[in-house]
Amino acid sequence: MTGQQDTSSEDAWASTARSRWQWADLEGKTDYCRTPSIRWGAISGFDANQDNKNDVLLAISCYQGETDNSTQHNIQVLPAWRMFCSEPDSKSHYDCTQEKFGVTEINAAGVDSGGGSPYLHVMETPRDVNGDGLPDFWYVLNRDDGRPGFDHDNNQADADLLRDLCGDKPSGGASWDCTRRSDQSMLMSNSDGSYEIKKMPWTEVNAQGVVMLRTDDFSFDLFSFNYEGRVLAARYSGGVFEDVSKEYEGYVNSDLIDGQPYVASFFHESVNYVVTPNVSTEVAGYSPDYGDSYHTGLRSGEHLGFTLWRFDPGVGFAVSDFYIPEDEAIFSLQLEEGGETRQALGAKILDIPVVWPNWHFSNFTKLLPDEDPILVIRQEPDGGITMGSSFKAPVREDVIYSNNPNSSESGKGISETLFNMAGPVEAFYIREGQLERRTRSVLEGDVGWNIPGMKFQDLNGDSFTDLVTITGGEQRGSVYINDGEGTLNKVNMMEHWPEIEFLDVSAEEFSHGALATQLDEDDKLDLMIWVEGGTRKWWGEENTWTPGDVYILEGNYSLEDFGTLSSGKMHELVESCFSTPSSFFKKSRCVW
């Protein structure tokens, strides 16, 4: 690319950490975190100390007992988050948690419930919402950490264990499973620069989404989207949250949007819009006709697609528009899952066959200064898409597909395998409340690999919006650069990734996470990297729990210096990883 500096003689990141925190500086200072813990992930893009440099929030989850993600349990998991602020007169960061919160760690869930971990990938970038100029943080907490659930209706052993963990089954259809519930909260700034944890005035709930809705210039509501069928809303006014759930129960269409797993809220043309996945029969005006095809993410009477709502304070949610794929885009195929073969529902999106598609992850942003804002939607398919040399291949009725990415286990080839960590990314304009498809690609190649979290920001100061993504599983520093025409190209960090021996523990024994972003005032891409930890592993002498350190490495490369990784190369890497019989397929280690 033009304008690149000669970087052939230096590494992309400094080999010596600019900032470093040992376990003893973090979890070791928290009394309830002397047992196994996970560094859940990190977010940036906010400036808590107002010096025009990004700060970082690292989410640490402390399990109150050893376990693993293959076991059903109700072990409490307490947050012990840390905030790292930029030094005013240097490029370094320091742990500013005590300074900002008055305590060593940020326990966003308290100790009277099951605790919880944040869904960082669907968390909005922190911004000022109370008028003091400082960023505020809202998020959803839950305990969905990958362990198996309870099939209590069909499995007596599950029912017996759930009774031991949660008590007798409640009446009236209320949710029984207490093992994924969390209290909800928000981190709210004060005018003096300090922060408080504001608890929501509800009992704990199994939630996967929360949106902020503006009621007037001085207050806002947080509206919970949860799996328990509970309408939960809290209004912030005068420094406190008030429970307004009863008010929301009477709102128009609150029953239609409740229970959706992922949501987004934003303002456009003075209208507060909300996006939810799927389209109900009531909204579409007709029932779907998908025959006998099965979809894991559709409730009875729902169409594939998504719904755009307009929020009117005091009234409720009015349908603004909705999107349903054309009939000719719908298909079905045979999919083997869990030892049985299903007739699985799919839809072609951007000419890509997607099995069990879900319009889950939404962001509203501007990619070009002179272009209208766009609603960007990233798929989270439960079935998946074909990749590699079989990308966009026509669906075959005579093939039984698998979405197990480990060929040694499934016995399938690349043409018979679906990858559910990949999905199309599409965009729509909203013009006078109506959806209009953007024809220009959001991502080069139209597919994102393992990028459920999308954080849009200008990383190189060229006035074009770039993208930092949060990957599922082991967080990686995936970054996309705007080509100046409104399409994002994947930055080729893989080729320049640092050696990780410096992490103090074996990479095979402990996973690591990373966040690549701007953390100082230059145009170089910095890297925060950490040992992830685990719920039942240990390191050190006598099996003591010391999960390793957290580092910030100073960047030597600008975004342009890395070059880009084409979508074609991404498909080659996925197929190569899939075809290597000696390695277990790891979604965060093949492409990032």
PDB file of C-alpha atoms in Angstrom, residues 220-425:
ATOM      1  CA  PHE A 220     -33.204   7.153  30.365  1.00  0.00           C
ATOM      2  CA  ASP A 221     -34.470   3.610  30.769  1.00  0.00           C
ATOM      3  CA  LEU A 222     -32.581   0.318  30.696  1.00  0.00           C
ATOM      4  CA  PHE A 223     -34.758  -2.429  29.229  1.00  0.00           C
ATOM      5  CA  SER A 224     -33.787  -6.070  29.815  1.00  0.00           C
ATOM      6  CA  PHE A 225     -34.090  -8.794  27.207  1.00  0.00           C
ATOM      7  CA  ASN A 226     -34.088 -12.139  28.960  1.00  0.00           C
ATOM      8  CA  TYR A 227     -34.956 -15.811  28.600  1.00  0.00           C
ATOM      9  CA  GLU A 228     -37.435 -15.860  31.487  1.00  0.00           C
ATOM     10  CA  GLY A 229     -40.337 -13.999  29.886  1.00  0.00           C
ATOM     11  CA  ARG A 230     -40.028 -11.183  32.437  1.00  0.00           C
ATOM     12  CA  VAL A 231     -40.610  -7.576  31.402  1.00  0.00           C
ATOM     13  CA  LEU A 232     -37.901  -5.666  33.287  1.00  0.00           C
ATOM     14  CA  ALA A 233     -37.161  -1.954  32.956  1.00  0.00           C
ATOM     15  CA  ALA A 234     -35.418   0.600  35.172  1.00  0.00           C
ATOM     16  CA  ARG A 235     -35.507   4.412  34.846  1.00  0.00           C
ATOM     17  CA  TYR A 236     -32.483   6.512  35.796  1.00  0.00           C
ATOM     18  CA  SER A 237     -33.351   9.961  37.078  1.00  0.00           C
ATOM     19  CA  GLY A 238     -31.824  12.130  39.765  1.00  0.00           C
ATOM     20  CA  GLY A 239     -28.965   9.709  40.352  1.00  0.00           C
ATOM     21  CA  VAL A 240     -31.040   6.603  41.125  1.00  0.00           C
ATOM     22  CA  PHE A 241     -32.751   3.762  39.244  1.00  0.00           C
ATOM     23  CA  GLU A 242     -36.485   3.214  39.709  1.00  0.00           C
ATOM     24  CA  ASP A 243     -38.262  -0.004  38.737  1.00  0.00           C
ATOM     25  CA  VAL A 244     -40.690   0.814  35.890  1.00  0.00           C
ATOM     26  CA  SER A 245     -41.313  -2.781  34.799  1.00  0.00           C
ATOM     27  CA  LYS A 246     -45.065  -2.478  35.423  1.00  0.00           C
ATOM     28  CA  GLU A 247     -45.195   0.537  33.116  1.00  0.00           C
ATOM     29  CA  TYR A 248     -43.443  -1.435  30.357  1.00  0.00           C
ATOM     30  CA  GLU A 249     -45.833  -4.358  30.753  1.00  0.00           C
ATOM     31  CA  GLY A 250     -48.533  -2.015  29.463  1.00  0.00           C
ATOM     32  CA  TYR A 251     -46.485  -0.753  26.527  1.00  0.00           C
ATOM     33  CA  VAL A 252     -47.559  -1.507  22.970  1.00  0.00           C
ATOM     34  CA  ASN A 253     -45.756  -4.574  21.551  1.00  0.00           C
ATOM     35  CA  SER A 254     -43.616  -5.170  24.659  1.00  0.00           C
ATOM     36  CA  ASP A 255     -44.715  -8.812  24.499  1.00  0.00           C
ATOM     37  CA  LEU A 256     -43.495  -9.176  20.898  1.00  0.00           C
ATOM     38  CA  ILE A 257     -39.973  -7.934  21.495  1.00  0.00           C
ATOM     39  CA  ASP A 258     -39.466  -9.537  24.912  1.00  0.00           C
ATOM     40  CA  GLY A 259     -37.378 -12.700  25.015  1.00  0.00           C
ATOM     41  CA  GLN A 260     -35.185 -11.966  22.000  1.00  0.00           C
ATOM     42  CA  PRO A 261     -31.574 -12.865  22.808  1.00  0.00           C
ATOM     43  CA  TYR A 262     -29.764  -9.950  21.156  1.00  0.00           C
ATOM     44  CA  VAL A 263     -30.901  -6.370  20.564  1.00  0.00           C
ATOM     45  CA  ALA A 264     -29.568  -2.942  19.629  1.00  0.00           C
ATOM     46  CA  SER A 265     -30.814   0.582  20.319  1.00  0.00           C
ATOM     47  CA  PHE A 266     -29.734   3.795  18.569  1.00  0.00           C
ATOM     48  CA  PHE A 267     -30.895   7.256  17.528  1.00  0.00           C
ATOM     49  CA  HIS A 268     -31.294   8.342  13.908  1.00  0.00           C
ATOM     50  CA  GLU A 269     -33.109  11.402  12.607  1.00  0.00           C
ATOM     51  CA  SER A 270     -34.368  12.101  16.170  1.00  0.00           C
ATOM     52  CA  VAL A 271     -35.968   8.651  16.406  1.00  0.00           C
ATOM     53  CA  ASN A 272     -34.994   6.002  18.977  1.00  0.00           C
ATOM     54  CA  TYR A 273     -34.851   2.729  17.021  1.00  0.00           C
ATOM     55  CA  VAL A 274     -34.571  -0.813  18.398  1.00  0.00           C
ATOM     56  CA  VAL A 275     -33.531  -3.846  16.332  1.00  0.00           C
ATOM     57  CA  THR A 276     -34.542  -7.401  17.241  1.00  0.00           C
ATOM     58  CA  PRO A 277     -33.894 -10.678  15.394  1.00  0.00           C
ATOM     59  CA  ASN A 278     -36.722 -12.540  13.637  1.00  0.00           C
ATOM     60  CA  VAL A 279     -40.108 -11.247  12.483  1.00  0.00           C
ATOM     61  CA  SER A 280     -43.325 -12.347  14.166  1.00  0.00           C
ATOM     62  CA  THR A 281     -46.487 -13.321  12.308  1.00  0.00           C
ATOM     63  CA  GLU A 282     -48.216 -10.303  13.868  1.00  0.00           C
ATOM     64  CA  VAL A 283     -45.602  -7.966  12.387  1.00  0.00           C
ATOM     65  CA  ALA A 284     -45.325  -9.637   8.976  1.00  0.00           C
ATOM     66  CA  GLY A 285     -49.072 -10.053   8.578  1.00  0.00           C
ATOM     67  CA  TYR A 286     -48.772 -13.685   7.526  1.00  0.00           C
ATOM     68  CA  SER A 287     -47.402 -16.966   8.855  1.00  0.00           C
ATOM     69  CA  PRO A 288     -44.127 -18.464   7.635  1.00  0.00           C
ATOM     70  CA  ASP A 289     -44.278 -21.520   5.416  1.00  0.00           C
ATOM     71  CA  TYR A 290     -41.071 -23.377   6.079  1.00  0.00           C
ATOM     72  CA  GLY A 291     -42.554 -26.862   5.841  1.00  0.00           C
ATOM     73  CA  ASP A 292     -40.843 -29.407   8.030  1.00  0.00           C
ATOM     74  CA  SER A 293     -37.525 -27.575   8.149  1.00  0.00           C
ATOM     75  CA  TYR A 294     -36.148 -27.000  11.630  1.00  0.00           C
ATOM     76  CA  HIS A 295     -34.475 -23.877  13.027  1.00  0.00           C
ATOM     77  CA  THR A 296     -32.957 -23.652  16.487  1.00  0.00           C
ATOM     78  CA  GLY A 297     -33.465 -19.896  16.847  1.00  0.00           C
ATOM     79  CA  LEU A 298     -37.068 -19.405  15.699  1.00  0.00           C
ATOM     80  CA  ARG A 299     -40.035 -19.342  18.023  1.00  0.00           C
ATOM     81  CA  SER A 300     -43.441 -20.490  16.850  1.00  0.00           C
ATOM     82  CA  GLY A 301     -44.811 -18.232  14.123  1.00  0.00           C
ATOM     83  CA  GLU A 302     -41.563 -16.363  13.508  1.00  0.00           C
ATOM     84  CA  HIS A 303     -40.007 -15.598  10.133  1.00  0.00           C
ATOM     85  CA  LEU A 304     -36.317 -15.436   9.361  1.00  0.00           C
ATOM     86  CA  GLY A 305     -35.024 -11.854   9.314  1.00  0.00           C
ATOM     87  CA  PHE A 306     -35.132  -8.917  11.717  1.00  0.00           C
ATOM     88  CA  THR A 307     -37.499  -6.190  12.889  1.00  0.00           C
ATOM     89  CA  LEU A 308     -36.876  -2.453  13.166  1.00  0.00           C
ATOM     90  CA  TRP A 309     -38.932  -0.831  15.929  1.00  0.00           C
ATOM     91  CA  ARG A 310     -39.539   2.814  16.832  1.00  0.00           C
ATOM     92  CA  PHE A 311     -39.635   3.503  20.567  1.00  0.00           C
ATOM     93  CA  ASP A 312     -42.115   6.123  21.758  1.00  0.00           C
ATOM     94  CA  PRO A 313     -41.706   6.974  25.495  1.00  0.00           C
ATOM     95  CA  GLY A 314     -44.867   6.325  27.460  1.00  0.00           C
ATOM     96  CA  VAL A 315     -46.427   4.413  24.558  1.00  0.00           C
ATOM     97  CA  GLY A 316     -44.247   1.490  23.529  1.00  0.00           C
ATOM     98  CA  PHE A 317     -42.771  -0.007  20.386  1.00  0.00           C
ATOM     99  CA  ALA A 318     -44.189   0.625  16.916  1.00  0.00           C
ATOM    100  CA  VAL A 319     -43.082  -1.333  13.858  1.00  0.00           C
ATOM    101  CA  SER A 320     -40.975   0.882  11.610  1.00  0.00           C
ATOM    102  CA  ASP A 321     -39.987  -1.791   9.071  1.00  0.00           C
ATOM    103  CA  PHE A 322     -38.818  -5.390   8.862  1.00  0.00           C
ATOM    104  CA  TYR A 323     -36.690  -7.584   6.627  1.00  0.00           C
ATOM    105  CA  ILE A 324     -37.585 -11.121   5.534  1.00  0.00           C
ATOM    106  CA  PRO A 325     -35.534 -12.955   2.864  1.00  0.00           C
ATOM    107  CA  GLU A 326     -37.257 -13.505  -0.463  1.00  0.00           C
ATOM    108  CA  ASP A 327     -38.936 -16.890  -0.941  1.00  0.00           C
ATOM    109  CA  GLU A 328     -36.384 -17.924  -3.569  1.00  0.00           C
ATOM    110  CA  ALA A 329     -33.576 -17.400  -1.032  1.00  0.00           C
ATOM    111  CA  ILE A 330     -35.001 -20.011   1.374  1.00  0.00           C
ATOM    112  CA  PHE A 331     -33.687 -23.585   1.252  1.00  0.00           C
ATOM    113  CA  SER A 332     -33.259 -26.657   3.425  1.00  0.00           C
ATOM    114  CA  LEU A 333     -30.605 -29.336   3.696  1.00  0.00           C
ATOM    115  CA  GLN A 334     -29.794 -32.417   5.738  1.00  0.00           C
ATOM    116  CA  LEU A 335     -27.682 -31.615   8.794  1.00  0.00           C
ATOM    117  CA  GLU A 336     -26.207 -34.145  11.185  1.00  0.00           C
ATOM    118  CA  GLU A 337     -26.090 -32.876  14.749  1.00  0.00           C
ATOM    119  CA  GLY A 338     -25.980 -34.684  18.058  1.00  0.00           C
ATOM    120  CA  GLY A 339     -26.205 -38.102  16.446  1.00  0.00           C
ATOM    121  CA  GLU A 340     -29.352 -37.377  14.436  1.00  0.00           C
ATOM    122  CA  THR A 341     -30.079 -35.919  11.025  1.00  0.00           C
ATOM    123  CA  ARG A 342     -32.435 -32.938  10.699  1.00  0.00           C
ATOM    124  CA  GLN A 343     -33.945 -31.108   7.769  1.00  0.00           C
ATOM    125  CA  ALA A 344     -32.335 -27.751   8.530  1.00  0.00           C
ATOM    126  CA  LEU A 345     -33.675 -24.384   7.388  1.00  0.00           C
ATOM    127  CA  GLY A 346     -31.431 -21.904   5.602  1.00  0.00           C
ATOM    128  CA  ALA A 347     -31.384 -18.690   3.595  1.00  0.00           C
ATOM    129  CA  LYS A 348     -29.033 -17.209   1.012  1.00  0.00           C
ATOM    130  CA  ILE A 349     -27.582 -13.936   2.287  1.00  0.00           C
ATOM    131  CA  LEU A 350     -25.367 -11.983  -0.121  1.00  0.00           C
ATOM    132  CA  ASP A 351     -25.376 -15.148  -2.286  1.00  0.00           C
ATOM    133  CA  ILE A 352     -23.993 -17.156   0.659  1.00  0.00           C
ATOM    134  CA  PRO A 353     -26.069 -20.169   1.800  1.00  0.00           C
ATOM    135  CA  VAL A 354     -26.476 -19.800   5.580  1.00  0.00           C
ATOM    136  CA  VAL A 355     -27.933 -22.658   7.638  1.00  0.00           C
ATOM    137  CA  TRP A 356     -30.015 -21.686  10.678  1.00  0.00           C
ATOM    138  CA  PRO A 357     -29.274 -17.976  10.168  1.00  0.00           C
ATOM    139  CA  ASN A 358     -29.663 -15.506  13.036  1.00  0.00           C
ATOM    140  CA  TRP A 359     -29.675 -11.723  12.561  1.00  0.00           C
ATOM    141  CA  HIS A 360     -28.171 -11.275  16.034  1.00  0.00           C
ATOM    142  CA  PHE A 361     -25.445  -8.637  16.106  1.00  0.00           C
ATOM    143  CA  SER A 362     -26.304  -5.069  15.074  1.00  0.00           C
ATOM    144  CA  ASN A 363     -24.393  -1.780  15.053  1.00  0.00           C
ATOM    145  CA  PHE A 364     -25.363   1.626  13.706  1.00  0.00           C
ATOM    146  CA  THR A 365     -22.392   3.553  12.320  1.00  0.00           C
ATOM    147  CA  LYS A 366     -20.967   5.743   9.538  1.00  0.00           C
ATOM    148  CA  LEU A 367     -18.173   4.247   7.453  1.00  0.00           C
ATOM    149  CA  LEU A 368     -17.722   7.308   5.232  1.00  0.00           C
ATOM    150  CA  PRO A 369     -17.986  10.984   6.203  1.00  0.00           C
ATOM    151  CA  ASP A 370     -20.228  11.769   3.215  1.00  0.00           C
ATOM    152  CA  GLU A 371     -22.386   8.622   3.405  1.00  0.00           C
ATOM    153  CA  ASP A 372     -25.587   8.158   5.377  1.00  0.00           C
ATOM    154  CA  PRO A 373     -25.248   6.043   8.545  1.00  0.00           C
ATOM    155  CA  ILE A 374     -25.831   2.324   8.105  1.00  0.00           C
ATOM    156  CA  LEU A 375     -27.241  -0.501  10.189  1.00  0.00           C
ATOM    157  CA  VAL A 376     -24.590  -3.242  10.103  1.00  0.00           C
ATOM    158  CA  ILE A 377     -25.793  -6.767  10.890  1.00  0.00           C
ATOM    159  CA  ARG A 378     -23.478  -9.709  11.438  1.00  0.00           C
ATOM    160  CA  GLN A 379     -24.877 -13.227  11.258  1.00  0.00           C
ATOM    161  CA  GLU A 380     -24.513 -15.755  14.080  1.00  0.00           C
ATOM    162  CA  PRO A 381     -25.669 -18.915  12.313  1.00  0.00           C
ATOM    163  CA  ASP A 382     -26.433 -21.937  14.462  1.00  0.00           C
ATOM    164  CA  GLY A 383     -25.771 -24.181  11.468  1.00  0.00           C
ATOM    165  CA  GLY A 384     -23.069 -22.325   9.594  1.00  0.00           C
ATOM    166  CA  ILE A 385     -21.750 -21.704   6.096  1.00  0.00           C
ATOM    167  CA  THR A 386     -19.341 -23.542   3.833  1.00  0.00           C
ATOM    168  CA  MET A 387     -15.813 -22.147   3.710  1.00  0.00           C
ATOM    169  CA  GLY A 388     -12.592 -22.655   1.812  1.00  0.00           C
ATOM    170  CA  SER A 389     -12.849 -24.051  -1.712  1.00  0.00           C
ATOM    171  CA  SER A 390     -16.547 -24.805  -1.087  1.00  0.00           C
ATOM    172  CA  PHE A 391     -17.507 -21.217  -0.211  1.00  0.00           C
ATOM    173  CA  LYS A 392     -20.839 -20.256  -1.831  1.00  0.00           C
ATOM    174  CA  ALA A 393     -21.182 -23.759  -3.289  1.00  0.00           C
ATOM    175  CA  PRO A 394     -24.791 -24.683  -4.161  1.00  0.00           C
ATOM    176  CA  VAL A 395     -26.588 -26.694  -1.492  1.00  0.00           C
ATOM    177  CA  ARG A 396     -26.817 -30.394  -2.350  1.00  0.00           C
ATOM    178  CA  GLU A 397     -29.897 -32.365  -1.360  1.00  0.00           C
ATOM    179  CA  ASP A 398     -28.025 -35.689  -1.488  1.00  0.00           C
ATOM    180  CA  VAL A 399     -25.390 -34.652   1.074  1.00  0.00           C
ATOM    181  CA  ILE A 400     -25.688 -34.958   4.854  1.00  0.00           C
ATOM    182  CA  TYR A 401     -23.744 -31.979   6.179  1.00  0.00           C
ATOM    183  CA  SER A 402     -21.995 -31.626   9.532  1.00  0.00           C
ATOM    184  CA  ASN A 403     -21.133 -28.504  11.502  1.00  0.00           C
ATOM    185  CA  ASN A 404     -18.416 -30.257  13.490  1.00  0.00           C
ATOM    186  CA  PRO A 405     -15.241 -28.464  12.318  1.00  0.00           C
ATOM    187  CA  ASN A 406     -13.011 -31.394  13.312  1.00  0.00           C
ATOM    188  CA  SER A 407     -12.775 -33.618  10.278  1.00  0.00           C
ATOM    189  CA  SER A 408     -11.136 -36.405  12.286  1.00  0.00           C
ATOM    190  CA  GLU A 409     -14.320 -36.633  14.379  1.00  0.00           C
ATOM    191  CA  SER A 410     -16.975 -36.049  11.721  1.00  0.00           C
ATOM    192  CA  GLY A 411     -15.378 -37.950   8.858  1.00  0.00           C
ATOM    193  CA  LYS A 412     -16.560 -35.190   6.527  1.00  0.00           C
ATOM    194  CA  GLY A 413     -14.652 -33.240   3.904  1.00  0.00           C
ATOM    195  CA  ILE A 414     -14.586 -29.481   3.453  1.00  0.00           C
ATOM    196  CA  SER A 415     -17.509 -29.558   0.985  1.00  0.00           C
ATOM    197  CA  GLU A 416     -19.723 -31.330   3.546  1.00  0.00           C
ATOM    198  CA  THR A 417     -18.805 -29.167   6.540  1.00  0.00           C
ATOM    199  CA  LEU A 418     -20.495 -26.014   7.808  1.00  0.00           C
ATOM    200  CA  PHE A 419     -18.635 -23.507   9.989  1.00  0.00           C
ATOM    201  CA  ASN A 420     -20.866 -21.699  12.463  1.00  0.00           C
ATOM    202  CA  MET A 421     -18.151 -19.297  13.611  1.00  0.00           C
ATOM    203  CA  ALA A 422     -18.321 -17.591  10.204  1.00  0.00           C
ATOM    204  CA  GLY A 423     -21.160 -15.509   8.850  1.00  0.00           C
ATOM    205  CA  PRO A 424     -22.082 -12.795   6.342  1.00  0.00           C
ATOM    206  CA  VAL A 425     -22.050  -9.120   7.287  1.00  0.00           C
TER     207      VAL A 425
END
